[in-house]
Coordinates of C-alpha atoms and ligand atoms in Angstrom, one line a residue:
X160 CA -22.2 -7.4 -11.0
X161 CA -24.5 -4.0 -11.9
X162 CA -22.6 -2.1 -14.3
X163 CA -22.6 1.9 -13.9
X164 CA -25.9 3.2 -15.6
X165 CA -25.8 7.2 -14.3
X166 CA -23.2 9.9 -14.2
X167 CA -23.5 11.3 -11.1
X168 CA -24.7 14.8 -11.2
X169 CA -21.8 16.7 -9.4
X170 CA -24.2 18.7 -7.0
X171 CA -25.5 15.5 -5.7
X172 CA -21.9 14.0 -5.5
X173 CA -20.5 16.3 -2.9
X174 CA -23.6 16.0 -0.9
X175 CA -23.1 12.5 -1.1
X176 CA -19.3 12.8 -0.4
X177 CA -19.9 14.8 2.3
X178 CA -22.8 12.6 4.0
X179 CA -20.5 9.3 3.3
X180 CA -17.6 11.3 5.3
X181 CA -19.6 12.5 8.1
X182 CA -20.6 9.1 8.5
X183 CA -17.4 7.3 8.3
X184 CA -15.6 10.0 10.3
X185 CA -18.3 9.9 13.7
X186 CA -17.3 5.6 13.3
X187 CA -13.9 6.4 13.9
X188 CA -12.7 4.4 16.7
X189 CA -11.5 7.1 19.1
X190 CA -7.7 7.7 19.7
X191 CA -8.5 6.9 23.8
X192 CA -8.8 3.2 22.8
X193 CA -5.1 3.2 21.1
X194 CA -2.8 4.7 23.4
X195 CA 0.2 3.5 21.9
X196 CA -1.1 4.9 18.3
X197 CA -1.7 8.2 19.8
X198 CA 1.8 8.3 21.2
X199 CA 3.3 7.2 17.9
X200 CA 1.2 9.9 16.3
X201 CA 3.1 12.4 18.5
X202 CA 6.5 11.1 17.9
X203 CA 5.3 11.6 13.9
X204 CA 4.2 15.3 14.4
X205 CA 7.3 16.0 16.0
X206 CA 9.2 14.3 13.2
X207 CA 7.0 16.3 10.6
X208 CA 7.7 19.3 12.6
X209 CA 11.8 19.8 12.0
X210 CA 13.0 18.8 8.5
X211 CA 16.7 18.1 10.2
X212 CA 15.4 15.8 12.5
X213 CA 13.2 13.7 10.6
X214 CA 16.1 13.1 7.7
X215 CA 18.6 12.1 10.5
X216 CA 15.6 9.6 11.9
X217 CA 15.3 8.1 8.5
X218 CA 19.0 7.9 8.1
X219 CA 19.0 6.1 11.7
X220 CA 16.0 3.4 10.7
X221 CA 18.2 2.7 7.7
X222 CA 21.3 1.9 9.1
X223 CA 19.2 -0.2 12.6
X224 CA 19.5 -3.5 11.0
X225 CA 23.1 -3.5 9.8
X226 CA 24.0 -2.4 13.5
X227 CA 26.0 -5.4 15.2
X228 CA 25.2 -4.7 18.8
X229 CA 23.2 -1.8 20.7
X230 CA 26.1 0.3 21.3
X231 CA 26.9 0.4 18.0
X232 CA 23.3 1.4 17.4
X233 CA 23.4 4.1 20.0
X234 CA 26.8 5.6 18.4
X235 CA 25.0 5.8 14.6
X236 CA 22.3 8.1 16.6
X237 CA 24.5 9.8 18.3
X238 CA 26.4 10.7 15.0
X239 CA 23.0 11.5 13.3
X240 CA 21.8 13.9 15.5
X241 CA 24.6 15.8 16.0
X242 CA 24.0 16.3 12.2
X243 CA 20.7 18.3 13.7
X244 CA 21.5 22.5 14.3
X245 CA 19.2 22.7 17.0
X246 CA 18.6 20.0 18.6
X247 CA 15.9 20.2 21.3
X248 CA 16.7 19.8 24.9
X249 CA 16.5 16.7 26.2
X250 CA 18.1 15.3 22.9
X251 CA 21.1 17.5 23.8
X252 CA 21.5 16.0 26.6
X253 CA 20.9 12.6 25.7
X254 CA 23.7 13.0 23.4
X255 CA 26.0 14.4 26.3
X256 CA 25.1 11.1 28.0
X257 CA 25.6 9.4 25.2
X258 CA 29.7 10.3 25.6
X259 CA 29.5 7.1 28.3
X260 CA 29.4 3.8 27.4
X261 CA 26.5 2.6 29.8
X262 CA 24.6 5.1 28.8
X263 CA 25.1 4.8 25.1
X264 CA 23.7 1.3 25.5
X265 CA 20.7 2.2 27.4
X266 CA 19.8 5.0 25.0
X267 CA 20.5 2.1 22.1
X268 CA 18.5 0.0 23.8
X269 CA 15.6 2.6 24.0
X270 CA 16.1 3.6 20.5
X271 CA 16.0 -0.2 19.3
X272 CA 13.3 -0.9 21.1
X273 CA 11.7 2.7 19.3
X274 CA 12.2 1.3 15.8
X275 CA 10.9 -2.6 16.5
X276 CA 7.8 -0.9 18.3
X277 CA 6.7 1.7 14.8
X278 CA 8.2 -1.5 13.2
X279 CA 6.0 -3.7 14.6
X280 CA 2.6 -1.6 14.1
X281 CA 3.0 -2.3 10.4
X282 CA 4.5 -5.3 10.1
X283 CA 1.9 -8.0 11.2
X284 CA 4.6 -11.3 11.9
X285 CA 7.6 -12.2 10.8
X286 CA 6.2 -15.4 8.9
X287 CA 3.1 -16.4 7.5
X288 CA 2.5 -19.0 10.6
X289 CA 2.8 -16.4 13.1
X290 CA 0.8 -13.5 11.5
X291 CA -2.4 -16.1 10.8
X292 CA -3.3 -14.8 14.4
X293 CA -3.9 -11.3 13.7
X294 CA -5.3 -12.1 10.5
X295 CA -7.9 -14.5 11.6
X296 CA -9.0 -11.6 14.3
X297 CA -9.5 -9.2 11.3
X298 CA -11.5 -11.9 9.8
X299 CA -13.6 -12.1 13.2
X300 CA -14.1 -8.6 13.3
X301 CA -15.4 -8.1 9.5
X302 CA -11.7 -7.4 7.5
X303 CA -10.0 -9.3 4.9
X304 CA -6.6 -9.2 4.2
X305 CA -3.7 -9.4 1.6
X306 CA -0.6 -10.8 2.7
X307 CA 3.0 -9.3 1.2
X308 CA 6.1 -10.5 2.1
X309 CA 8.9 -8.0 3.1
X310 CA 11.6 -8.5 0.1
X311 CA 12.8 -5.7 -2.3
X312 CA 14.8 -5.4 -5.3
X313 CA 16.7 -9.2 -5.4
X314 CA 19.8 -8.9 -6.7
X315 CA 21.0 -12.5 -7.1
X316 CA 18.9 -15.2 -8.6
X317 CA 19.3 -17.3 -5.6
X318 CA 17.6 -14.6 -3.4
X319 CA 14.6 -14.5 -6.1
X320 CA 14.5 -18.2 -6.1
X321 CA 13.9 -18.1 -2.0
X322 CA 11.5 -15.4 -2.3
X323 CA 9.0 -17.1 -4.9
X324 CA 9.6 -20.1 -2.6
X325 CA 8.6 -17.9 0.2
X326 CA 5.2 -16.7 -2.1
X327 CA 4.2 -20.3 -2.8
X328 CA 4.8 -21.2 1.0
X329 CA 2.7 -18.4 2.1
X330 CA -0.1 -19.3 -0.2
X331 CA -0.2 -23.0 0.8
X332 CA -0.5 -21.9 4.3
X333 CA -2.6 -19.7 4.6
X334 CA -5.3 -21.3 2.1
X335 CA -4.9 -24.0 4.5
X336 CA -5.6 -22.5 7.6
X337 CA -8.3 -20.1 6.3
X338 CA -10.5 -22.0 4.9
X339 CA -11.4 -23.4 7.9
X340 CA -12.6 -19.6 9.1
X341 CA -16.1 -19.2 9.6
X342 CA -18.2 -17.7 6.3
X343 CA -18.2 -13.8 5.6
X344 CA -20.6 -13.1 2.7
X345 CA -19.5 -9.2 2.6
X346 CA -15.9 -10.2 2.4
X347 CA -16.3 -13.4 0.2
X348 CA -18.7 -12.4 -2.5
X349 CA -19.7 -9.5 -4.9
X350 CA -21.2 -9.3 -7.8
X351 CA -19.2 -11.2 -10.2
X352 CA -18.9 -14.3 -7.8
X353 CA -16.7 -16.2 -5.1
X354 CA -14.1 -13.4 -3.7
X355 CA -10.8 -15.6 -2.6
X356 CA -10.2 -15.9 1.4
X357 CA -6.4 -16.2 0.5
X358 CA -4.7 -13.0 -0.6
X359 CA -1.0 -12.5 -1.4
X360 CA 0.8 -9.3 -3.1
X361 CA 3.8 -10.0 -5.0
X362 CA 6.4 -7.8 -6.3
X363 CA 8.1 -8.3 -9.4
X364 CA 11.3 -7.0 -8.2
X365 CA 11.9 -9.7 -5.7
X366 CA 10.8 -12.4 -8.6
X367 CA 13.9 -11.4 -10.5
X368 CA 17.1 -9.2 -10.3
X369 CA 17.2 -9.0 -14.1
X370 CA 14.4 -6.5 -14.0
X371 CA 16.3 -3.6 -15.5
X372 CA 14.7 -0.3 -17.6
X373 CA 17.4 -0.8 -20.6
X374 CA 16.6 -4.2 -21.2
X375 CA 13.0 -4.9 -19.8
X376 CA 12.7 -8.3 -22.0
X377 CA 15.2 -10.2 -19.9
X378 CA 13.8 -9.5 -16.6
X379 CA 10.4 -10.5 -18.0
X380 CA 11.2 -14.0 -19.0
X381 CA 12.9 -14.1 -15.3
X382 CA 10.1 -13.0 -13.6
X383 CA 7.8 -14.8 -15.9
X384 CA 9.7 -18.2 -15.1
X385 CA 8.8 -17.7 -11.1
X386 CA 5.2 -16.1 -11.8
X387 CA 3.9 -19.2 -13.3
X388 CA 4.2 -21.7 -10.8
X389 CA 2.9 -19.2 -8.2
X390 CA -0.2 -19.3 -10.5
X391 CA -0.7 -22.7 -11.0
X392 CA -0.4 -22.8 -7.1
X393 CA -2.7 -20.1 -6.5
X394 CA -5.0 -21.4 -8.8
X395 CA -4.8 -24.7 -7.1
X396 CA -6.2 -23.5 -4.2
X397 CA -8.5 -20.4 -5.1
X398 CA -6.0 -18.2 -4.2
X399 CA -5.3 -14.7 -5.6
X400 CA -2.6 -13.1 -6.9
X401 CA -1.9 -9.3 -6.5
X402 CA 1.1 -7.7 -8.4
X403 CA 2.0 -4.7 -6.9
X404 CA 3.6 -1.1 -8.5
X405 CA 6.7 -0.1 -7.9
X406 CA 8.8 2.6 -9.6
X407 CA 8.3 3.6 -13.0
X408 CA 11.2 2.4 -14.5
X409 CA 10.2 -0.9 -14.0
X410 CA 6.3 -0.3 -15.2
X411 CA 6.3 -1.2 -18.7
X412 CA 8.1 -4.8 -17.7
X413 CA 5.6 -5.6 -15.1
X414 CA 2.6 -4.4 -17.1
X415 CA 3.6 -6.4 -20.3
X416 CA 4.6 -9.1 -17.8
X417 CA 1.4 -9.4 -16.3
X418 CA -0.6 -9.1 -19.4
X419 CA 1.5 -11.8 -21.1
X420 CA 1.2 -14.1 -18.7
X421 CA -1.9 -13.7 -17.8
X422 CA -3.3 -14.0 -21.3
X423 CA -1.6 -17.7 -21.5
X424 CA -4.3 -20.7 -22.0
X425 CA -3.5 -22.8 -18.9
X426 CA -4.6 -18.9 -16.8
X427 CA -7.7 -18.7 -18.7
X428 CA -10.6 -19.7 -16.1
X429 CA -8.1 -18.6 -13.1
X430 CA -6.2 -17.8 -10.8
X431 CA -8.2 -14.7 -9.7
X432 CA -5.2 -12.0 -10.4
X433 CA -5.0 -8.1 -10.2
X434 CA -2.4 -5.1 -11.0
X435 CA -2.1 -1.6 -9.7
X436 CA -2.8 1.4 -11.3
X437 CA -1.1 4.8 -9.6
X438 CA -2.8 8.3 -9.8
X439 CA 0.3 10.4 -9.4
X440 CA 1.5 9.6 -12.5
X441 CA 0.1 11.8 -15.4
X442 CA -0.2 9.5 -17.8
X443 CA -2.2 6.8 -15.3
X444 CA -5.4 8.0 -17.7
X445 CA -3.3 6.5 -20.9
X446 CA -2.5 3.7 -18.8
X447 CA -5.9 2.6 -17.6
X448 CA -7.2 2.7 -21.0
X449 CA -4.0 0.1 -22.0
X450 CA -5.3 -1.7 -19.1
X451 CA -9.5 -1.9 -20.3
X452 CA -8.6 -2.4 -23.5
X453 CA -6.8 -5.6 -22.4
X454 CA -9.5 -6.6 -20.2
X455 CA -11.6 -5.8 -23.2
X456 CA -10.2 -8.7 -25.4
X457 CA -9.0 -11.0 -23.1
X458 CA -12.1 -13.6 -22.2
X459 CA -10.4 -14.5 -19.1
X460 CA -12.3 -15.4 -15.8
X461 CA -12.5 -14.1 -12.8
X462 CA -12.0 -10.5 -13.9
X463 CA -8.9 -8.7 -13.5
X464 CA -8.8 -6.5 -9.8
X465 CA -7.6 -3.5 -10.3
X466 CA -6.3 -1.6 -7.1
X467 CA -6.3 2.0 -7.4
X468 CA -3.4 4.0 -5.6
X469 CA -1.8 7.2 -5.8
X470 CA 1.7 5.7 -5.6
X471 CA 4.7 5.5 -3.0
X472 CA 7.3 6.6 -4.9
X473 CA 7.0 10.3 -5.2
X474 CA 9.8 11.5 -3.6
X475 CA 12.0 8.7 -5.7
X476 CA 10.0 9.7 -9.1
X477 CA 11.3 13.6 -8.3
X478 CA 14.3 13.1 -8.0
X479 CA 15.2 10.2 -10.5
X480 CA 13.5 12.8 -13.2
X481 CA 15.4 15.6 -12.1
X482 CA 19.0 13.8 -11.8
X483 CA 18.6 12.9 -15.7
X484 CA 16.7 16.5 -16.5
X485 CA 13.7 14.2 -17.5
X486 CA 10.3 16.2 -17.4
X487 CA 8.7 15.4 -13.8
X488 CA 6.1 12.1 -14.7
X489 CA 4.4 12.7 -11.3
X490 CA 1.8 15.4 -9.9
X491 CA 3.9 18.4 -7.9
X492 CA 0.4 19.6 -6.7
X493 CA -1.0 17.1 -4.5
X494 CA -4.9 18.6 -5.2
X495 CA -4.0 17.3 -9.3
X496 CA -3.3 14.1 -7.8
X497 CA -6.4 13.5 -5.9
X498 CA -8.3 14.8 -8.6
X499 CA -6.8 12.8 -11.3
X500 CA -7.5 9.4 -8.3
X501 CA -11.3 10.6 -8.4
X502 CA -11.2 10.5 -12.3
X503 CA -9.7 7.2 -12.4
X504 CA -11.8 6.1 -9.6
X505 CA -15.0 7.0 -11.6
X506 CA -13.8 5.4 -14.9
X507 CA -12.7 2.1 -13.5
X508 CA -16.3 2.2 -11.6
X509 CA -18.3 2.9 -14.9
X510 CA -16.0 -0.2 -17.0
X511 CA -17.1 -2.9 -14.6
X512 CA -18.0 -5.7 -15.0
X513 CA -15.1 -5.8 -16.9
X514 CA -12.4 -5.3 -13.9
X515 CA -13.4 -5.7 -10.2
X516 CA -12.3 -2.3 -8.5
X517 CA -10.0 -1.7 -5.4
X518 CA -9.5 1.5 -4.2
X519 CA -6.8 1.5 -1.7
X520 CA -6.7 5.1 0.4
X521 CA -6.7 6.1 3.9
X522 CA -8.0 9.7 2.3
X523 CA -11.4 9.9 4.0
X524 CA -12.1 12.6 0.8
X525 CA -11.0 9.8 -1.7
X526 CA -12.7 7.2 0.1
X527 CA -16.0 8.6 0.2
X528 CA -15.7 9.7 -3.5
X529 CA -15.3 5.8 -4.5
X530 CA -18.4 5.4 -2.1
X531 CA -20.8 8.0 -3.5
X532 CA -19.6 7.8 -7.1
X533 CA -20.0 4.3 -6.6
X534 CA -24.3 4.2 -5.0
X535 CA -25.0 7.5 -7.1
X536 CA -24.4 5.6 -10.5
X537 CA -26.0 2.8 -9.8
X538 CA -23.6 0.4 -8.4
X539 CA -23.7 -1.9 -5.1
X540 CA -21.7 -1.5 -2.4
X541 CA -20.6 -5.0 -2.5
X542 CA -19.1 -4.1 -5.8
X543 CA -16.2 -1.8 -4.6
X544 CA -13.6 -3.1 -2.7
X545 CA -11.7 -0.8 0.1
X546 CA -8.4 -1.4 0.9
X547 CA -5.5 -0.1 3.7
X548 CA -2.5 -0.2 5.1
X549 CA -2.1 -2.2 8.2
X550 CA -0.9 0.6 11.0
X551 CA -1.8 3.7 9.0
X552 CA -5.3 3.2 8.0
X553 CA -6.5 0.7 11.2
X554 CA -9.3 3.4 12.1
X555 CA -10.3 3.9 8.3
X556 CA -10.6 0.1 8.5
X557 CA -12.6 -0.1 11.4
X558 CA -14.9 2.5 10.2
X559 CA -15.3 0.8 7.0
X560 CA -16.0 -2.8 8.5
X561 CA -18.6 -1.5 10.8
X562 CA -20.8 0.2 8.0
X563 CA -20.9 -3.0 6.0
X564 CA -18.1 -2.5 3.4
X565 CA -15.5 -4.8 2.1
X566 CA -12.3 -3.7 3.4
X567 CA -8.8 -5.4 2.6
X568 CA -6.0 -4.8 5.2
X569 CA -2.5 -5.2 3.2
X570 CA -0.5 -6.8 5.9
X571 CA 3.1 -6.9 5.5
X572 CA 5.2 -10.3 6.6
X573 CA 9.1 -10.9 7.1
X574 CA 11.6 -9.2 9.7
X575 CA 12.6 -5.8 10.5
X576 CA 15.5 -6.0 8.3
X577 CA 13.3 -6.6 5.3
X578 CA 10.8 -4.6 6.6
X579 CA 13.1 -1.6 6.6
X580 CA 12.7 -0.1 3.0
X581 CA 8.9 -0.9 3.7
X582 CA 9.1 0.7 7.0
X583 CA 10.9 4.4 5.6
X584 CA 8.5 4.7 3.0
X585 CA 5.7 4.5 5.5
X586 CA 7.5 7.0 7.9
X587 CA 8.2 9.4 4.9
X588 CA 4.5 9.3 3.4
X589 CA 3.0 10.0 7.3
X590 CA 5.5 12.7 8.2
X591 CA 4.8 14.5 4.7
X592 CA 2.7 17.9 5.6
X593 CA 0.6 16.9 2.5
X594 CA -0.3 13.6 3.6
X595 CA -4.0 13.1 4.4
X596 CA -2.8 11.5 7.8
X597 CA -0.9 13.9 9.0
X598 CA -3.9 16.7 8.0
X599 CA -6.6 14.6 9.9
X600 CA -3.8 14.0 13.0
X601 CA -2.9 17.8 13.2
X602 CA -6.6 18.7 13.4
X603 CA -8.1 20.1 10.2
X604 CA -11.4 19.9 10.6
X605 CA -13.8 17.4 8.9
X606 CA -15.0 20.0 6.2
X607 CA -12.1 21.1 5.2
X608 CA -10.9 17.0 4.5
X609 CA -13.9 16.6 2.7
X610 CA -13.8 19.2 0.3
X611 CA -13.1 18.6 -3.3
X612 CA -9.3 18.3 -3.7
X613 CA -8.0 22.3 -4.5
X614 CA -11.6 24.0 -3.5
X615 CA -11.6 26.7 -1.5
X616 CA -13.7 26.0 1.7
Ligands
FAD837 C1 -3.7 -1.5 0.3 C2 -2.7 -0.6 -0.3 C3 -1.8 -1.1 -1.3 C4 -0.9 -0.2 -1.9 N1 -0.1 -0.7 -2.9 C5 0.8 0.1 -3.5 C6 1.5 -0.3 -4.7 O1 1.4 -1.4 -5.1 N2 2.3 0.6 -5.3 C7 2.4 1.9 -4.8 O2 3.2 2.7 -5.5 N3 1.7 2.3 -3.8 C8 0.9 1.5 -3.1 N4 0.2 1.9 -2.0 C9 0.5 3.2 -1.3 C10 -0.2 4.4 -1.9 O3 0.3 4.6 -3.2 C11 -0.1 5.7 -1.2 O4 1.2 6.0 -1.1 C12 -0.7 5.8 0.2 O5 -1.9 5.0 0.2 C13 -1.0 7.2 0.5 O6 -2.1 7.7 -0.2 P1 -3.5 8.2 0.4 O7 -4.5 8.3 -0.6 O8 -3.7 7.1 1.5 O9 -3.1 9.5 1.2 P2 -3.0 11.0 0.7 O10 -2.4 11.7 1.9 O11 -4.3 11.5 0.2 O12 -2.0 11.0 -0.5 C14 -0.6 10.9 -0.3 C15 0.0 10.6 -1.7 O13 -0.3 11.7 -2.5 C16 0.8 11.8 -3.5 N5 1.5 13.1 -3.2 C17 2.0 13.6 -2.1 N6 2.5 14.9 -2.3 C18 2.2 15.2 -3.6 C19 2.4 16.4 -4.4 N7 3.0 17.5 -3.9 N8 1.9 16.4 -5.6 C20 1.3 15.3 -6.1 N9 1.1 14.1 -5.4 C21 1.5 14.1 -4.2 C22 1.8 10.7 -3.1 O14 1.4 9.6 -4.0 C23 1.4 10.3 -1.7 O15 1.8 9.0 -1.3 C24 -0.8 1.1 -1.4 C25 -1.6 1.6 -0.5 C26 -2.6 0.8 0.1 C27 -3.6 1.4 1.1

């Protein structure tokens, strides 16, 4: 793997950033050949466009699954929007006709098949059989994956034990079936060696429902207890294991948890294994260097992967901090965030080969950062991995693919009842005015995305 030798002049880096971009953007596949994405970007904007309306949509997404039948859908939506002062229109007078029973059920049966459709553009199957279709055709078409399965927050131990049971399945399957995909050198190799086909991301929550802030130590020996076998599986088969981020209370558990484990003799030479690192939090700097320094001693092989995010907990960080009058440990002002992502970016781009880096963005501005920092310091493109959202960054992805880079497509498995929490989050972070998405959707133009996060253009 080359390690970073230059520190990019900054001149040079926006040009770069800004050639990168261009480049990316004009490989967009264009809107035309996604009808149905266009439409749902639509029904987004007008979401993002009244604050009433969009809370009473999320309200209505969270209560679909415990609905018992479509009229009893139809009634929670009725009741939801009549929360909304000025409702437009045609929703006025869908809720008049709402006040019948045969039309209640039709409108439920519209607004079901609403959800399961948005549902259904991020969620790629509801098991790992039946989304090995979708992510063999990524394969074919240049795109890796990692496969998560839909589960949050386990509250008995019987529902952990079925979700690490659910992990190791998903594992054994899917190594199964893809290694008999044809070879992809760009996806299966960089610099520090053999890149795993098989891909899962894992969330420590669902390993255990001890995991608790006030006494972290229990829920790590839990967790721990479920982790391990998943390992040895993984490492079986030349699988990899991804822990995912969640909230901050839980950080210091799953970072000492991963670390701990990880650091265990029979893990030495393997599985490959990463963790996730979140911009948005202002100490992420501290955190990263906690994270080096482990890489540091550790002699462990293959290196750590470290994905790079800014985090999808921002709203929940806000307002957890501001229930207990704790100071605010995320970014308020999105440009510090995206400048503290191109900070940590360039510093877990210069430690190679000590960590293999991820950066996982559907910011075009972010993602051509990694790109130029990346060839500007000396580094090779194989030795930056890209990674997206399945249904929010698809074009990003397509992009990417066709100029040659590695791009992972985190594809989430399970039904739309676990999907739910999955699917809100994704709906909040799209309809959000700050969100790079909705920018790019609403028509910003190109040199205005690209500029360095808080300049003046
Ligand atoms: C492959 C992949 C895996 C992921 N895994 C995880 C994970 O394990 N844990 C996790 O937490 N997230 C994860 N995420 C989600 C990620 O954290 C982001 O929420 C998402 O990618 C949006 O960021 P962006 O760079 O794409 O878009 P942008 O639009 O550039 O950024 C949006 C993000 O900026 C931040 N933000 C928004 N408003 C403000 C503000 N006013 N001030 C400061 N910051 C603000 C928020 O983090 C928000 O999500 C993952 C994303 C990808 C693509």
């Amino acid at each position: 793997m080359t390690s970073a030798l230059r520190t990019p002049d900054r001149e040079a880096l926006e040009r770069s950033i800004h050639e990168v971009g261009t480049d990316l953007a004009s490989a967009f596949p264009s809107n035309a050949r996604h009808p149905l994405r266009a439409l749902d970007q639509r029904a987004m904007d007008l979401a993002s466009a009244d604050q009433e309306l969009k809370a009473a949509l999320f309200r209505f997404v969270d209560v679909t699954p415990a609905c018992r039948s479509l009229d009893d859908l139809a009634r929670h939506l009725r009741e939801l929007l009549r929360e909304v002062p000025d409702a437009p229109p045609p929703l006025a007078a869908a809720m008049r006709m709402a006040d019948n029973r045969a039309a209640r059920t039709a409108i439920g049966a519209a607004a079901a098949a609403g959800v399961k459709h948005m549902a259904h553009r991020f969620i790629v199957g509801e098991t790992p059989a039946s989304a090995l279709g979708v992510l063999r055709e990524l394969w074919n078409h240049g795109v890796t994956s990692s496969v998560d399965l839909l589960g949050e927050a386990t509250v008995t131990q019987p529902e952990a034990d079925r979700y690490a049971a659910r992990c190791q399945e998903a594992v054994t399957e899917l190594a199964r079936a893809q290694r008999g995909w044809p070879g992809r050198e760009v996806l299966e190799r960089d610099g520090a060696g053999q890149i795993p086909r098989t891909n899962v991301s894992v969330k420590i929550s669902a390993l255990t429902p001890l995991l608790r802030p006030d006494a972290p130590e229990l829920g790590r020996r839990d967790a721990a207890a479920r982790l391990r076998p998943l390992l040895r599986r993984a490492h079986e088969l030349g699988a990899h294991i991804h822990i995912d981020m969640e909230s901050l209370d839980s950080r210091e558990a799953v970072f000492d948890l991963v670390v701990e484990v990880l650091s265990e003799e029979e893990f030495a030479n393997g599985p490959s294994a990463g963790m996730v690192l979140q911009a948005y939090l202002r100490d992420s700097p501290e955190q990263l260097e906690r994270v080096l320094a482990w890489t540091r001693t550790s002699e462990r092989k293959p290196p750590l992967t470290v994905r790079l995010v800014k985090g999808a907990y921002w709203d929940h960080e806000l307002v957890q901090a501001s229930q207990h009058g704790w100071p605010t440990p995320v970014f308020q002002v999105k440009a510090d965030c995206d400048r503290n992502f191109e900070a940590l970016t360039a510093r877990l781009l210069d430690a190679r080969p000590a960590v293999r880096v991820a950066v996982a963005s559907h910011n075009l501005r972010s993602v051509s950062h990694a790109i130029a920092y990346n060839r500007l310091s000396g580094g090779a493109d194989r030795d930056l991995e890209l990674q997206v959202l399945r249904g929010l960054g698809d074009q990003l992805q397509d992009a990417l693919a066709s100029r040659g880079f590695r791009v992972r497509t985190y594809c989430p498995v399970g039904d739309l009842v676990a999907g739910m929490a999955y699917l809100v989050r994704r709906l909040l972070e799209n309809t959000s005015n700050e969100s790079f998405l909705h920018e790019q959707a609403s028509g910003v133009p190109l040199e205005t995305l690209l500029a360095a996060p808080g300049a003046a253009v």
